[in-house]
Amino acid sequence: MTRSTSTFQLSHVRQIKAGITALDDLSLEIPPGQITALIGPSGAGKSALLRLLNRLDDPTAGEIRYRGQPIVDIPVRTLRCRVGFVFQNPVAFPGTVRDNLALAASIAEVPADEIDGRITRSARLADVDGELLDRPADRLSGGQLQRVNIARALTTGPETLLMDEPTASLDPETADTIGHTIACLSSQHGLTVVMASHRIAEAKELAGYAVMLDKGAVVEAGPASDLFQSSHPRLRAFLSGVG
Amino acid sequence: MLALPQSADVLQNAMIDLTVLDLTLAAGLILIAIGLSYRQKIGLTRDLVIGAVRTVVQLVLVGYVLVYIFALDRWYLVVATLLMMLAVAAWTAGGRQDHPTRQLYGILGLAMLLGSGLTLVYVGSLVVRADPWYDPRYLIPLFGMIIGNAMNAASLAAERLAGEMEARRAEVEAYLALGASPARATEDAVRRATRASMIPMVNSLMVVGIVALPGMMTGQIIAGASPLSAVRYQIVVMFMLVAAVTVTGTLVPLWYRDTFFTEAEQLRGTGN
C-alpha cells in the first residue's frame, strides 16, 4: 500500500494516558472506501487509537497522516468535520432529532438553504425513521439514539467515519440492523469506516480489512478474509476465547 | 391621612455607643451557640470558637486600620486597601474549589477586579460623587460590599462550571467530535454557571426590605440616619451589587472554560 492510497497512515505512534501506555510504537495503514475493524481484548488500545484519528487526543510520539497529510497540519475543526466519530454511548443534544442534526449542519457551516436537504439525506442514510425527526432526542431508545448519532455525524459530510463499539450497548437484533446500515454506508456510499468492535461475528461480516491489537500494538493486520484465517497464535487464542 | 414624619424629627437620638461590658454580654450569645453545638454533637464547636475569636480579632484590627487610613487620608493607602481586599477575596474564592490552580486564582482575581472595580468607579464617580474621589469613608465600605458579593459569585460560577464540565464530558466531546469549537461545546455549561452565580443576588433583589433589612441600611438607621436616606443608599447598593455579580459571574465561566481544553481543542484529562 502506498502512502497516498491510505486513508490513515500511523508511524511509530505511542500514546501514554495517565502514566499507562495505551499504544506502543504502533505503525499501521488503513485503506480507503471500506470497513476496517479494530479487534482485540479490552485495553488493547482500540478506543485510544480511534480517538487519535480525529484528534480527540494527540499521540505522545509518532506521526499520523490523513490522506497523505499530517493530521496536525489540518485545522482541527476541518479534520473533525471530514472524519466523523460515533461513540459507544450515544449522546442526545437538547431538542428534537431534527435540532440535533441541524446543529451538526450549522457546525459544518452548511448553507441555510441546504440544511433541510442535508438533514433528510443523513437521516435516510442512517435509517432514522422520518417520524422520529420531531421527537425529543432524549426520549429515544438506545438503538434509535445511536442511529441519530450516526446521522448527526453524517450531517457534517464526512469522508471517513470512526465508530467506537457502536453496537456494544445495544441488544443483538438492534445491533444487527445498525451493522447493516454501517455496511450500506461503506458499500453504497463509499464511506471509509474504522470501527472498533468486540463482536467478532459483526467484524467478520462487515469488515473488508481488519486489525488485531493487543497491549497497544498491532498483532496482525490485513484483508479481513485473510486475518480471520490467520494462524498467528495470539490471534487464534483471542478468536477462540471470544467464540 | 397620616403625614410622613420629617426625617430630622425622627432622629433625635444619637447612636448608643457600646462598651466593653456590652460586648462581653453579647458574647453570651455565642456561648449559647457553642454550648448547643457541643451538647447536640453538631461537630462545629471548634469552628464556632475559632470563628468567634477571629471575628473579634479581625474586626478590632480592621477598626484600628480604618481609623489610621481615615486619619492619613492618602489615595494610595485607600487603593492599596482595596487591592488587598481583592487579593483576599480571590484567594478565598479559589480555595473553595476542588482543584485550584494558579491560573484559576488569576481568573477569579481578574474577573472580580473588573466586576467590582468598574462598579465602584461607576458608583463613586457618577452616583455618590465622593469628594475627594478616594474618600475612604465611602470607597472602603462600598468596595467591601461589592467584593464580598463578587467573591461569592466568582466562587459559585467556578464551582458550577467545574461540576458541569465533569458531568458533561461525553456531551462536550460529542460536540468537539463534530467539529464544534470549545465555546460552542460548552455554551450550556457556561450559561448554567453564570446563572448559578446570580441566583442568590436575584433572590436578594426579590425580598430586600421584606424578609430582611440589609446590613448597610440597618447600620445607617442605627447610626442615626433617616430611614428614607438609608433606603436611597440601599437601592444604590443593591443595583451596584447586581452589576458586580453579573459581570463577575459572566467573566469567570467564560475565562475558566478555556482551561479545560488544550490548544488543539481537546478536553484535558482524557490523555491530554
CSV table of N, CA and C in Angstrom, one decimal, chain B residues 50-168:
chain,number,residue,atom,x,y,z
B,50,ILE,N,-13.2,29.1,67.1
B,50,ILE,CA,-12.2,29.8,66.3
B,50,ILE,C,-12.9,31.0,65.6
B,51,GLY,N,-14.1,30.7,65.0
B,51,GLY,CA,-14.8,31.8,64.3
B,51,GLY,C,-15.1,33.0,65.2
B,52,ALA,N,-15.5,32.7,66.4
B,52,ALA,CA,-15.8,33.8,67.3
B,52,ALA,C,-14.6,34.7,67.6
B,53,VAL,N,-13.5,33.9,67.9
B,53,VAL,CA,-12.2,34.7,68.2
B,53,VAL,C,-11.8,35.5,67.0
B,54,ARG,N,-11.8,34.8,65.8
B,54,ARG,CA,-11.4,35.5,64.6
B,54,ARG,C,-12.3,36.8,64.4
B,55,THR,N,-13.6,36.6,64.6
B,55,THR,CA,-14.5,37.8,64.4
B,55,THR,C,-14.0,39.0,65.2
B,56,VAL,N,-13.7,38.7,66.5
B,56,VAL,CA,-13.3,39.8,67.4
B,56,VAL,C,-12.0,40.4,66.9
B,57,VAL,N,-11.0,39.5,66.7
B,57,VAL,CA,-9.7,39.9,66.4
B,57,VAL,C,-9.7,40.7,65.1
B,58,GLN,N,-10.3,40.1,64.0
B,58,GLN,CA,-10.3,40.7,62.7
B,58,GLN,C,-11.0,42.1,62.7
B,59,LEU,N,-12.2,42.1,63.4
B,59,LEU,CA,-12.9,43.4,63.4
B,59,LEU,C,-12.2,44.5,64.1
B,60,VAL,N,-11.6,44.1,65.3
B,60,VAL,CA,-10.9,45.1,66.1
B,60,VAL,C,-9.7,45.7,65.2
B,61,LEU,N,-9.0,44.7,64.6
B,61,LEU,CA,-7.9,45.1,63.8
B,61,LEU,C,-8.3,46.0,62.7
B,62,VAL,N,-9.4,45.6,62.0
B,62,VAL,CA,-9.9,46.4,60.9
B,62,VAL,C,-10.3,47.8,61.4
B,63,GLY,N,-10.9,47.8,62.5
B,63,GLY,CA,-11.3,49.1,63.1
B,63,GLY,C,-10.2,50.1,63.3
B,64,TYR,N,-9.0,49.5,63.8
B,64,TYR,CA,-7.9,50.4,64.0
B,64,TYR,C,-7.3,50.8,62.7
B,65,VAL,N,-7.2,49.8,61.7
B,65,VAL,CA,-6.7,50.1,60.4
B,65,VAL,C,-7.5,51.2,59.7
B,66,LEU,N,-8.8,51.1,59.8
B,66,LEU,CA,-9.7,52.1,59.2
B,66,LEU,C,-9.5,53.5,59.8
B,67,VAL,N,-9.4,53.5,61.1
B,67,VAL,CA,-9.1,54.8,61.8
B,67,VAL,C,-7.8,55.4,61.3
B,68,TYR,N,-6.8,54.6,61.1
B,68,TYR,CA,-5.5,55.0,60.6
B,68,TYR,C,-5.6,55.5,59.2
B,69,ILE,N,-6.3,54.7,58.3
B,69,ILE,CA,-6.4,55.2,56.9
B,69,ILE,C,-7.3,56.4,56.8
B,70,PHE,N,-8.3,56.5,57.6
B,70,PHE,CA,-9.2,57.7,57.5
B,70,PHE,C,-8.4,59.0,58.0
B,71,ALA,N,-7.5,58.8,59.0
B,71,ALA,CA,-6.8,59.9,59.5
B,71,ALA,C,-5.7,60.3,58.5
B,72,LEU,N,-5.0,59.4,57.9
B,72,LEU,CA,-4.0,59.8,56.9
B,72,LEU,C,-4.5,60.4,55.7
B,73,ASP,N,-5.7,59.8,55.2
B,73,ASP,CA,-6.4,60.4,54.1
B,73,ASP,C,-5.5,60.5,52.8
B,74,ARG,N,-4.9,59.3,52.4
B,74,ARG,CA,-4.0,59.3,51.3
B,74,ARG,C,-4.6,58.3,50.2
B,75,TRP,N,-4.6,58.8,48.9
B,75,TRP,CA,-5.3,58.0,47.9
B,75,TRP,C,-4.6,56.6,47.8
B,76,TYR,N,-3.3,56.6,47.8
B,76,TYR,CA,-2.6,55.3,47.6
B,76,TYR,C,-2.9,54.3,48.7
B,77,LEU,N,-3.1,54.8,49.9
B,77,LEU,CA,-3.4,53.9,51.0
B,77,LEU,C,-4.8,53.3,50.8
B,78,VAL,N,-5.7,54.1,50.3
B,78,VAL,CA,-7.1,53.6,50.0
B,78,VAL,C,-7.0,52.5,48.9
B,79,VAL,N,-6.3,52.9,47.8
B,79,VAL,CA,-6.2,51.9,46.7
B,79,VAL,C,-5.5,50.6,47.2
B,80,ALA,N,-4.4,50.7,48.0
B,80,ALA,CA,-3.8,49.5,48.5
B,80,ALA,C,-4.7,48.7,49.3
B,81,THR,N,-5.5,49.4,50.1
B,81,THR,CA,-6.5,48.6,50.9
B,81,THR,C,-7.5,47.9,50.0
B,82,LEU,N,-8.0,48.5,49.0
B,82,LEU,CA,-8.9,47.9,48.1
B,82,LEU,C,-8.3,46.7,47.4
B,83,LEU,N,-7.0,46.8,47.0
B,83,LEU,CA,-6.3,45.7,46.3
B,83,LEU,C,-6.1,44.6,47.3
B,84,MET,N,-5.8,44.9,48.5
B,84,MET,CA,-5.6,43.8,49.5
B,84,MET,C,-7.0,43.0,49.7
B,85,MET,N,-8.0,43.8,49.8
B,85,MET,CA,-9.4,43.1,49.9
B,85,MET,C,-9.6,42.2,48.7
B,86,LEU,N,-9.3,42.7,47.5
B,86,LEU,CA,-9.4,41.9,46.3
B,86,LEU,C,-8.6,40.6,46.3
B,87,ALA,N,-7.4,40.8,46.8
B,87,ALA,CA,-6.5,39.6,46.8
B,87,ALA,C,-7.0,38.6,47.8
B,88,VAL,N,-7.5,39.0,48.9
B,88,VAL,CA,-8.0,38.1,49.9
B,88,VAL,C,-9.3,37.4,49.4
B,89,ALA,N,-10.1,38.2,48.7
B,89,ALA,CA,-11.3,37.6,48.1
B,89,ALA,C,-11.0,36.6,47.0
B,90,ALA,N,-10.0,36.9,46.2
B,90,ALA,CA,-9.6,35.9,45.1
B,90,ALA,C,-9.1,34.6,45.8
B,91,TRP,N,-8.3,34.8,46.8
B,91,TRP,CA,-7.7,33.7,47.5
B,91,TRP,C,-8.8,32.8,48.1
B,92,THR,N,-9.7,33.5,48.7
B,92,THR,CA,-10.8,32.7,49.4
B,92,THR,C,-11.7,32.0,48.3
B,93,ALA,N,-12.0,32.7,47.2
B,93,ALA,CA,-12.9,32.1,46.2
B,93,ALA,C,-12.2,30.9,45.6
B,94,GLY,N,-10.8,31.0,45.3
B,94,GLY,CA,-10.1,29.9,44.7
B,94,GLY,C,-9.9,28.7,45.7
B,95,GLY,N,-9.8,29.0,47.0
B,95,GLY,CA,-9.6,28.0,47.9
B,95,GLY,C,-10.9,27.1,48.1
B,96,ARG,N,-12.0,27.7,47.7
B,96,ARG,CA,-13.3,26.9,47.7
B,96,ARG,C,-13.4,25.8,46.7
B,97,GLN,N,-12.5,25.9,45.6
B,97,GLN,CA,-12.6,25.0,44.5
B,97,GLN,C,-11.9,23.7,44.8
B,98,ASP,N,-12.3,22.6,44.1
B,98,ASP,CA,-11.7,21.3,44.3
B,98,ASP,C,-10.3,21.3,43.8
B,99,HIS,N,-10.0,21.9,42.7
B,99,HIS,CA,-8.7,21.8,42.1
B,99,HIS,C,-8.2,23.2,41.8
B,100,PRO,N,-7.9,24.0,42.8
B,100,PRO,CA,-7.5,25.4,42.5
B,100,PRO,C,-6.1,25.4,41.9
B,101,THR,N,-5.9,26.1,40.8
B,101,THR,CA,-4.6,26.3,40.2
B,101,THR,C,-4.3,27.8,40.2
B,102,ARG,N,-3.0,28.0,39.9
B,102,ARG,CA,-2.6,29.4,39.9
B,102,ARG,C,-3.4,30.2,38.8
B,103,GLN,N,-3.6,29.5,37.7
B,103,GLN,CA,-4.4,30.1,36.6
B,103,GLN,C,-5.8,30.5,37.1
B,104,LEU,N,-6.4,29.6,37.9
B,104,LEU,CA,-7.8,29.8,38.3
B,104,LEU,C,-7.8,31.0,39.3
B,105,TYR,N,-6.8,31.1,40.2
B,105,TYR,CA,-6.7,32.2,41.1
B,105,TYR,C,-6.6,33.5,40.3
B,106,GLY,N,-5.8,33.5,39.2
B,106,GLY,CA,-5.7,34.7,38.3
B,106,GLY,C,-7.0,35.1,37.7
B,107,ILE,N,-7.7,34.0,37.2
B,107,ILE,CA,-9.0,34.3,36.5
B,107,ILE,C,-10.0,34.9,37.5
B,108,LEU,N,-10.1,34.3,38.7
B,108,LEU,CA,-11.0,34.8,39.7
B,108,LEU,C,-10.7,36.2,40.1
B,109,GLY,N,-9.4,36.5,40.3
B,109,GLY,CA,-8.9,37.8,40.7
B,109,GLY,C,-9.2,38.9,39.6
B,110,LEU,N,-8.9,38.5,38.4
B,110,LEU,CA,-9.1,39.5,37.3
B,110,LEU,C,-10.6,39.8,37.1
B,111,ALA,N,-11.4,38.7,37.1
B,111,ALA,CA,-12.9,38.9,36.9
B,111,ALA,C,-13.5,39.7,38.0
B,112,MET,N,-13.0,39.5,39.3
B,112,MET,CA,-13.5,40.3,40.4
B,112,MET,C,-13.0,41.7,40.3
B,113,LEU,N,-11.8,41.9,39.8
B,113,LEU,CA,-11.2,43.2,39.7
B,113,LEU,C,-12.1,44.0,38.7
B,114,LEU,N,-12.4,43.4,37.5
B,114,LEU,CA,-13.2,44.1,36.5
B,114,LEU,C,-14.6,44.3,37.1
B,115,GLY,N,-15.3,43.3,37.6
B,115,GLY,CA,-16.6,43.4,38.0
B,115,GLY,C,-16.8,44.4,39.1
B,116,SER,N,-15.9,44.3,40.1
B,116,SER,CA,-16.0,45.2,41.3
B,116,SER,C,-15.5,46.6,41.0
B,117,GLY,N,-14.3,46.6,40.3
B,117,GLY,CA,-13.7,47.8,40.0
B,117,GLY,C,-14.5,48.8,39.2
B,118,LEU,N,-15.1,48.2,38.1
B,118,LEU,CA,-15.9,49.0,37.2
B,118,LEU,C,-17.2,49.5,38.0
B,119,THR,N,-17.7,48.7,38.8
B,119,THR,CA,-18.9,49.1,39.5
B,119,THR,C,-18.6,50.2,40.5
B,120,LEU,N,-17.4,50.0,41.2
B,120,LEU,CA,-17.0,51.0,42.2
B,120,LEU,C,-16.7,52.4,41.5
B,121,VAL,N,-16.1,52.3,40.4
B,121,VAL,CA,-15.8,53.6,39.6
B,121,VAL,C,-17.1,54.2,39.2
B,122,TYR,N,-18.0,53.4,38.7
B,122,TYR,CA,-19.3,54.0,38.3
B,122,TYR,C,-20.1,54.6,39.4
B,123,VAL,N,-20.2,53.9,40.5
B,123,VAL,CA,-20.9,54.4,41.7
B,123,VAL,C,-20.2,55.6,42.3
B,124,GLY,N,-18.9,55.5,42.4
B,124,GLY,CA,-18.1,56.5,43.1
B,124,GLY,C,-18.1,57.8,42.3
B,125,SER,N,-18.0,57.7,41.0
B,125,SER,CA,-17.9,58.9,40.2
B,125,SER,C,-19.2,59.5,39.7
B,126,LEU,N,-20.2,58.6,39.5
B,126,LEU,CA,-21.5,59.1,38.9
B,126,LEU,C,-22.6,59.2,39.9
B,127,VAL,N,-22.6,58.3,40.9
B,127,VAL,CA,-23.8,58.3,41.8
B,127,VAL,C,-23.5,59.0,43.1
B,128,VAL,N,-22.5,58.5,43.8
B,128,VAL,CA,-22.2,59.0,45.2
B,128,VAL,C,-21.3,60.3,45.0
B,129,ARG,N,-20.5,60.4,44.0
B,129,ARG,CA,-19.6,61.5,43.7
B,129,ARG,C,-18.9,62.0,45.0
B,130,ALA,N,-18.1,61.0,45.5
B,130,ALA,CA,-17.3,61.3,46.7
B,130,ALA,C,-16.3,62.4,46.4
B,131,ASP,N,-16.0,63.2,47.4
B,131,ASP,CA,-15.0,64.3,47.3
B,131,ASP,C,-14.1,64.3,48.5
B,132,PRO,N,-12.9,64.0,48.4
B,132,PRO,CA,-12.1,63.6,47.2
B,132,PRO,C,-12.6,62.2,46.6
B,133,TRP,N,-12.2,61.9,45.4
B,133,TRP,CA,-12.7,60.7,44.8
B,133,TRP,C,-12.3,59.5,45.6
B,134,TYR,N,-11.2,59.5,46.4
B,134,TYR,CA,-10.8,58.3,47.1
B,134,TYR,C,-11.3,58.3,48.5
B,135,ASP,N,-12.2,59.2,48.9
B,135,ASP,CA,-12.7,59.3,50.2
B,135,ASP,C,-12.9,57.9,50.8
B,136,PRO,N,-12.1,57.5,51.8
B,136,PRO,CA,-12.1,56.1,52.3
B,136,PRO,C,-13.5,55.8,53.0
B,137,ARG,N,-14.1,56.9,53.5
B,137,ARG,CA,-15.4,56.7,54.3
B,137,ARG,C,-16.4,56.1,53.3
B,138,TYR,N,-16.3,56.4,52.0
B,138,TYR,CA,-17.3,55.8,51.1
B,138,TYR,C,-16.7,54.6,50.4
B,139,LEU,N,-15.5,54.8,49.8
B,139,LEU,CA,-14.9,53.7,49.0
B,139,LEU,C,-14.7,52.4,49.6
B,140,ILE,N,-14.2,52.4,50.9
B,140,ILE,CA,-13.9,51.1,51.5
B,140,ILE,C,-15.1,50.3,51.9
B,141,PRO,N,-16.1,51.0,52.5
B,141,PRO,CA,-17.3,50.2,52.8
B,141,PRO,C,-18.1,49.7,51.5
B,142,LEU,N,-18.1,50.6,50.5
B,142,LEU,CA,-18.8,50.2,49.3
B,142,LEU,C,-18.1,49.1,48.6
B,143,PHE,N,-16.8,49.2,48.6
B,143,PHE,CA,-16.0,48.1,47.9
B,143,PHE,C,-16.1,46.8,48.7
B,144,GLY,N,-16.2,46.9,50.0
B,144,GLY,CA,-16.3,45.7,50.9
B,144,GLY,C,-17.6,45.0,50.5
B,145,MET,N,-18.7,45.7,50.3
B,145,MET,CA,-19.9,45.0,50.0
B,145,MET,C,-19.8,44.4,48.6
B,146,ILE,N,-19.3,45.2,47.7
B,146,ILE,CA,-19.2,44.8,46.3
B,146,ILE,C,-18.3,43.5,46.2
B,147,ILE,N,-17.1,43.6,46.8
B,147,ILE,CA,-16.2,42.5,46.6
B,147,ILE,C,-16.7,41.2,47.3
B,148,GLY,N,-17.4,41.4,48.4
B,148,GLY,CA,-18.0,40.2,49.1
B,148,GLY,C,-18.9,39.5,48.2
B,149,ASN,N,-19.8,40.2,47.6
B,149,ASN,CA,-20.8,39.6,46.7
B,149,ASN,C,-20.1,39.0,45.4
B,150,ALA,N,-19.2,39.8,44.9
B,150,ALA,CA,-18.5,39.3,43.7
B,150,ALA,C,-17.7,38.0,44.0
B,151,MET,N,-17.1,38.0,45.2
B,151,MET,CA,-16.4,36.8,45.6
B,151,MET,C,-17.3,35.5,45.6
B,152,ASN,N,-18.5,35.7,46.2
B,152,ASN,CA,-19.4,34.6,46.2
B,152,ASN,C,-19.8,34.2,44.8
B,153,ALA,N,-20.1,35.2,43.9
B,153,ALA,CA,-20.5,34.9,42.6
B,153,ALA,C,-19.3,34.2,41.8
B,154,ALA,N,-18.1,34.6,42.0
B,154,ALA,CA,-17.0,34.0,41.4
B,154,ALA,C,-16.8,32.6,41.8
B,155,SER,N,-16.9,32.4,43.1
B,155,SER,CA,-16.8,31.1,43.7
B,155,SER,C,-17.9,30.1,43.2
B,156,LEU,N,-19.1,30.6,43.2
B,156,LEU,CA,-20.2,29.7,42.7
B,156,LEU,C,-20.1,29.4,41.2
B,157,ALA,N,-19.7,30.4,40.4
B,157,ALA,CA,-19.6,30.2,39.0
B,157,ALA,C,-18.5,29.2,38.7
B,158,ALA,N,-17.3,29.3,39.3
B,158,ALA,CA,-16.2,28.4,39.0
B,158,ALA,C,-16.6,27.0,39.5
B,159,GLU,N,-17.2,26.9,40.7
B,159,GLU,CA,-17.6,25.6,41.2
B,159,GLU,C,-18.6,24.9,40.2
B,160,ARG,N,-19.6,25.7,39.8
B,160,ARG,CA,-20.6,25.1,39.0
B,160,ARG,C,-20.1,24.7,37.6
B,161,LEU,N,-19.2,25.5,37.0
B,161,LEU,CA,-18.6,25.2,35.7
B,161,LEU,C,-17.8,23.9,35.8
B,162,ALA,N,-17.0,23.8,36.9
B,162,ALA,CA,-16.2,22.6,37.0
B,162,ALA,C,-17.1,21.4,37.1
B,163,GLY,N,-18.2,21.5,37.9
B,163,GLY,CA,-19.2,20.4,38.0
B,163,GLY,C,-19.8,20.1,36.7
B,164,GLU,N,-20.2,21.1,36.0
B,164,GLU,CA,-20.9,20.9,34.7
B,164,GLU,C,-19.9,20.2,33.7
B,165,MET,N,-18.7,20.6,33.7
B,165,MET,CA,-17.7,20.0,32.8
B,165,MET,C,-17.5,18.6,33.1
B,166,GLU,N,-17.5,18.3,34.4
B,166,GLU,CA,-17.3,16.9,34.8
B,166,GLU,C,-18.5,16.0,34.4
B,167,ALA,N,-19.7,16.6,34.6
B,167,ALA,CA,-20.9,15.8,34.3
B,167,ALA,C,-21.2,15.7,32.8
B,168,ARG,N,-20.7,16.6,32.1
B,168,ARG,CA,-21.0,16.7,30.6
B,168,ARG,C,-19.8,16.3,29.7
